[in-house]
mmCIF file of C-alpha atoms in Angstrom:
data_model
loop_
_atom_site.group_PDB
_atom_site.id
_atom_site.type_symbol
_atom_site.label_atom_id
_atom_site.label_comp_id
_atom_site.label_asym_id
_atom_site.label_seq_id
_atom_site.Cartn_x
_atom_site.Cartn_y
_atom_site.Cartn_z
ATOM 1 C CA MET R 1 18.084 27.319 -34.882
ATOM 2 C CA HIS R 2 19.318 23.829 -35.079
ATOM 3 C CA ASP R 3 18.427 21.413 -37.962
ATOM 4 C CA VAL R 4 18.415 18.621 -35.442
ATOM 5 C CA ILE R 5 16.508 18.341 -32.161
ATOM 6 C CA ILE R 6 17.169 15.350 -29.814
ATOM 7 C CA PHE R 7 15.314 14.353 -26.785
ATOM 8 C CA LEU R 8 17.833 12.848 -24.446
ATOM 9 C CA GLY R 9 18.114 11.959 -20.747
ATOM 10 C CA PRO R 10 19.689 9.057 -18.930
ATOM 11 C CA SER R 11 20.966 7.159 -21.975
ATOM 12 C CA LEU R 12 23.850 9.545 -22.457
ATOM 13 C CA PRO R 13 24.966 12.875 -20.799
ATOM 14 C CA VAL R 14 24.454 15.804 -23.063
ATOM 15 C CA PRO R 15 28.201 16.919 -22.888
ATOM 16 C CA ASP R 16 29.057 13.405 -24.346
ATOM 17 C CA ALA R 17 26.313 13.660 -26.968
ATOM 18 C CA VAL R 18 27.532 17.068 -28.190
ATOM 19 C CA LYS R 19 30.896 15.534 -28.936
ATOM 20 C CA ILE R 20 29.026 13.122 -31.258
ATOM 21 C CA LEU R 21 26.580 15.358 -32.937
ATOM 22 C CA SER R 22 25.816 19.106 -32.898
ATOM 23 C CA ALA R 23 22.127 19.417 -32.129
ATOM 24 C CA GLN R 24 19.770 21.115 -29.740
ATOM 25 C CA TYR R 25 19.347 18.742 -26.856
ATOM 26 C CA ARG R 26 16.119 18.604 -24.883
ATOM 27 C CA PRO R 27 15.049 16.678 -21.851
ATOM 28 C CA PRO R 28 13.295 13.370 -22.202
ATOM 29 C CA VAL R 29 10.289 13.758 -24.448
ATOM 30 C CA ARG R 30 6.829 13.974 -22.877
ATOM 31 C CA ARG R 31 3.388 14.161 -24.286
ATOM 32 C CA VAL R 32 2.829 17.771 -25.610
ATOM 33 C CA ASP R 33 6.508 18.372 -26.401
ATOM 34 C CA LEU R 34 6.184 17.580 -30.132
ATOM 35 C CA PRO R 35 3.792 20.502 -31.219
ATOM 36 C CA ASP R 36 6.683 22.917 -30.370
ATOM 37 C CA VAL R 37 8.955 20.844 -32.661
ATOM 38 C CA ILE R 38 6.555 21.236 -35.462
ATOM 39 C CA ARG R 39 6.538 24.990 -34.984
ATOM 40 C CA VAL R 40 10.308 25.199 -34.964
ATOM 41 C CA HIS R 41 10.503 22.700 -37.965
ATOM 42 C CA PRO R 42 13.964 21.135 -37.765
ATOM 43 C CA ARG R 43 15.014 18.729 -40.435
ATOM 44 C CA VAL R 44 15.408 15.768 -37.997
ATOM 45 C CA VAL R 45 13.958 14.971 -34.533
ATOM 46 C CA GLY R 46 15.775 12.272 -32.559
ATOM 47 C CA ILE R 47 13.901 10.550 -29.828
ATOM 48 C CA ILE R 48 16.203 8.778 -27.495
ATOM 49 C CA ASP R 49 14.646 9.137 -23.996
ATOM 50 C CA GLY R 50 11.235 9.896 -22.853
ATOM 51 C CA VAL R 51 9.020 9.845 -19.687
ATOM 52 C CA PHE R 52 6.784 6.986 -19.001
ATOM 53 C CA PHE R 53 5.177 7.080 -15.571
ATOM 54 C CA GLU R 54 5.976 10.469 -13.938
ATOM 55 C CA ASP R 55 4.332 12.299 -16.860
ATOM 56 C CA ALA R 56 2.287 11.265 -19.885
ATOM 57 C CA ALA R 57 4.520 9.416 -22.425
ATOM 58 C CA VAL R 58 4.721 10.854 -26.054
ATOM 59 C CA GLY R 59 1.762 9.595 -28.040
ATOM 60 C CA HIS R 60 1.869 7.888 -31.340
ATOM 61 C CA ARG R 61 -0.321 10.447 -32.928
ATOM 62 C CA GLU R 62 2.086 13.264 -31.891
ATOM 63 C CA VAL R 63 5.013 11.453 -33.546
ATOM 64 C CA LEU R 64 2.865 10.845 -36.698
ATOM 65 C CA GLU R 65 2.015 14.548 -36.746
ATOM 66 C CA VAL R 66 5.686 15.473 -36.843
ATOM 67 C CA ILE R 67 6.279 13.060 -39.744
ATOM 68 C CA LYS R 68 3.264 14.391 -41.580
ATOM 69 C CA ASN R 69 4.763 17.823 -41.334
ATOM 70 C CA GLY R 70 7.804 16.631 -43.313
ATOM 71 C CA ILE R 71 10.189 16.252 -40.404
ATOM 72 C CA VAL R 72 12.327 13.085 -40.200
ATOM 73 C CA VAL R 73 11.801 11.309 -36.871
ATOM 74 C CA VAL R 74 14.479 8.823 -35.657
ATOM 75 C CA GLY R 75 14.195 6.734 -32.646
ATOM 76 C CA ALA R 76 16.785 4.702 -30.693
ATOM 77 C CA SER R 77 17.753 3.348 -27.226
ATOM 78 C CA SER R 78 14.762 3.767 -25.013
ATOM 79 C CA MET R 79 11.446 5.562 -25.629
ATOM 80 C CA GLY R 80 12.670 6.307 -29.098
ATOM 81 C CA ALA R 81 13.365 2.600 -29.925
ATOM 82 C CA LEU R 82 9.896 1.494 -28.634
ATOM 83 C CA ARG R 83 8.078 4.177 -30.699
ATOM 84 C CA ALA R 84 10.135 3.558 -33.737
ATOM 85 C CA ALA R 85 9.349 -0.219 -33.669
ATOM 86 C CA GLU R 86 5.619 0.678 -33.353
ATOM 87 C CA LEU R 87 5.685 3.447 -36.032
ATOM 88 C CA GLU R 88 8.203 2.198 -38.527
ATOM 89 C CA PRO R 89 5.410 1.324 -40.937
ATOM 90 C CA PHE R 90 4.407 4.908 -40.873
ATOM 91 C CA GLY R 91 7.750 6.387 -41.494
ATOM 92 C CA MET R 92 9.640 6.662 -38.221
ATOM 93 C CA ILE R 93 13.169 5.370 -38.515
ATOM 94 C CA GLY R 94 14.568 3.140 -35.868
ATOM 95 C CA ILE R 95 18.279 2.481 -35.176
ATOM 96 C CA GLY R 96 20.171 0.473 -32.693
ATOM 97 C CA GLU R 97 20.029 -2.782 -30.789
ATOM 98 C CA VAL R 98 17.070 -1.882 -28.638
ATOM 99 C CA PHE R 99 15.015 -0.877 -31.666
ATOM 100 C CA ARG R 100 16.030 -4.255 -33.318
ATOM 101 C CA MET R 101 14.928 -6.152 -30.216
ATOM 102 C CA TYR R 102 11.488 -4.489 -30.313
ATOM 103 C CA ARG R 103 11.021 -4.774 -34.083
ATOM 104 C CA ASP R 104 11.914 -8.387 -34.018
ATOM 105 C CA GLY R 105 9.668 -9.245 -31.037
ATOM 106 C CA GLU R 106 12.577 -10.200 -28.736
ATOM 107 C CA VAL R 107 11.050 -7.831 -26.216
ATOM 108 C CA GLU R 108 7.607 -6.355 -26.247
ATOM 109 C CA SER R 109 6.747 -4.369 -23.078
ATOM 110 C CA ASP R 110 7.452 -0.684 -22.586
ATOM 111 C CA ASP R 111 8.599 -1.883 -19.101
ATOM 112 C CA GLU R 112 11.858 -3.119 -20.823
ATOM 113 C CA VAL R 113 13.133 0.382 -21.193
ATOM 114 C CA ALA R 114 11.559 1.972 -18.160
ATOM 115 C CA LEU R 115 13.811 3.359 -15.425
ATOM 116 C CA MET R 116 13.945 5.929 -12.619
ATOM 117 C CA CYS R 117 15.893 8.992 -13.253
ATOM 118 C CA ASP R 118 16.732 12.294 -11.505
ATOM 119 C CA PRO R 119 14.185 14.819 -12.830
ATOM 120 C CA VAL R 120 16.895 17.520 -12.872
ATOM 121 C CA THR R 121 20.105 15.869 -13.859
ATOM 122 C CA HIS R 122 18.312 12.950 -15.900
ATOM 123 C CA MET R 123 20.934 10.432 -14.341
ATOM 124 C CA ALA R 124 19.640 7.006 -14.209
ATOM 125 C CA LEU R 125 18.650 5.822 -10.689
ATOM 126 C CA SER R 126 17.730 2.280 -11.794
ATOM 127 C CA GLU R 127 18.482 -0.050 -14.642
ATOM 128 C CA ALA R 128 16.420 -0.628 -17.685
ATOM 129 C CA LEU R 129 15.609 -4.370 -18.166
ATOM 130 C CA VAL R 130 16.651 -4.223 -21.704
ATOM 131 C CA ASN R 131 20.245 -3.172 -20.627
ATOM 132 C CA ILE R 132 20.337 -6.215 -18.214
ATOM 133 C CA ARG R 133 19.216 -8.504 -21.072
ATOM 134 C CA VAL R 134 22.098 -7.254 -23.236
ATOM 135 C CA THR R 135 24.648 -7.664 -20.409
ATOM 136 C CA LEU R 136 23.409 -11.125 -19.709
ATOM 137 C CA ARG R 137 23.585 -11.990 -23.476
ATOM 138 C CA HIS R 138 27.182 -11.012 -23.348
ATOM 139 C CA GLY R 139 27.806 -12.977 -20.204
ATOM 140 C CA ILE R 140 26.368 -16.030 -21.836
ATOM 141 C CA GLU R 141 28.480 -15.628 -24.976
ATOM 142 C CA THR R 142 31.644 -15.227 -22.803
ATOM 143 C CA GLY R 143 30.756 -18.102 -20.500
ATOM 144 C CA PHE R 144 30.340 -15.948 -17.459
ATOM 145 C CA PHE R 145 26.646 -16.979 -17.160
ATOM 146 C CA THR R 146 24.829 -20.105 -18.134
ATOM 147 C CA LYS R 147 21.544 -19.682 -19.998
ATOM 148 C CA ASP R 148 19.709 -20.848 -16.873
ATOM 149 C CA GLU R 149 21.458 -18.431 -14.622
ATOM 150 C CA ALA R 150 20.674 -15.535 -17.159
ATOM 151 C CA ASP R 151 16.978 -16.672 -17.360
ATOM 152 C CA LEU R 152 16.713 -16.571 -13.527
ATOM 153 C CA ILE R 153 18.221 -13.099 -13.440
ATOM 154 C CA ILE R 154 15.800 -11.921 -16.069
ATOM 155 C CA ASN R 155 12.837 -13.435 -14.495
ATOM 156 C CA THR R 156 13.738 -11.983 -11.150
ATOM 157 C CA GLY R 157 14.223 -8.435 -12.841
ATOM 158 C CA ARG R 158 10.921 -8.745 -14.684
ATOM 159 C CA SER R 159 9.233 -9.413 -11.342
ATOM 160 C CA LEU R 160 10.575 -6.276 -9.777
ATOM 161 C CA TRP R 161 8.961 -2.846 -10.163
ATOM 162 C CA TYR R 162 11.174 -0.893 -12.503
ATOM 163 C CA PRO R 163 12.563 1.627 -9.949
ATOM 164 C CA ASP R 164 13.856 -1.303 -7.962
ATOM 165 C CA ARG R 165 15.999 -2.717 -10.748
ATOM 166 C CA SER R 166 19.722 -2.258 -10.346
#
C-alpha cells in the first residue's frame, strides 16, 4: 500500500512523476473515484488532473469527505488547482502557479484548465488556456509579445471550444 495516491494525466507522464515522488499513480480523477481512496486510507491524496466533460468531474463533497476522514488532500496544476482554490477554506491544500491564479481571482472558469486528452495514454491533444496565459505572460516579460498581442491571443483562445485550442 502506498501512503500517497496521485491522480495524474496529461500534466506529466507517470514515468517522469515516479522520478520525482514514489506514489501510487492513478488516471485523472472522476466523480466516484474518491470513495475507494477513503477505503484504502493513504496519508496524502494528490489531485493533479481530472476529467471535466467526458465523465462527471470530481465533486466538492467527495473531496471534503476525504478530508473529513483524516486524509491530507493536495491539489495543483489542473483540476487539482481548481478544486484547491475552491476548497482551501475547508482544508484542501493548493500548490503551484495555477492554484495561485485561481485563488487570487486571476482566472475563474474551469474552462481555463480544460483540455482534450487521449483516454488511454492521457496525452494532451489540446492546450489548456491557463498554459497559454503563462506562455504569453513570459512572452510579454521578454518582449516577444506586446500586451495587446497577448490579449488578442487570449481572447481568441477563450472564444474557441477547448478541444480546438492548440
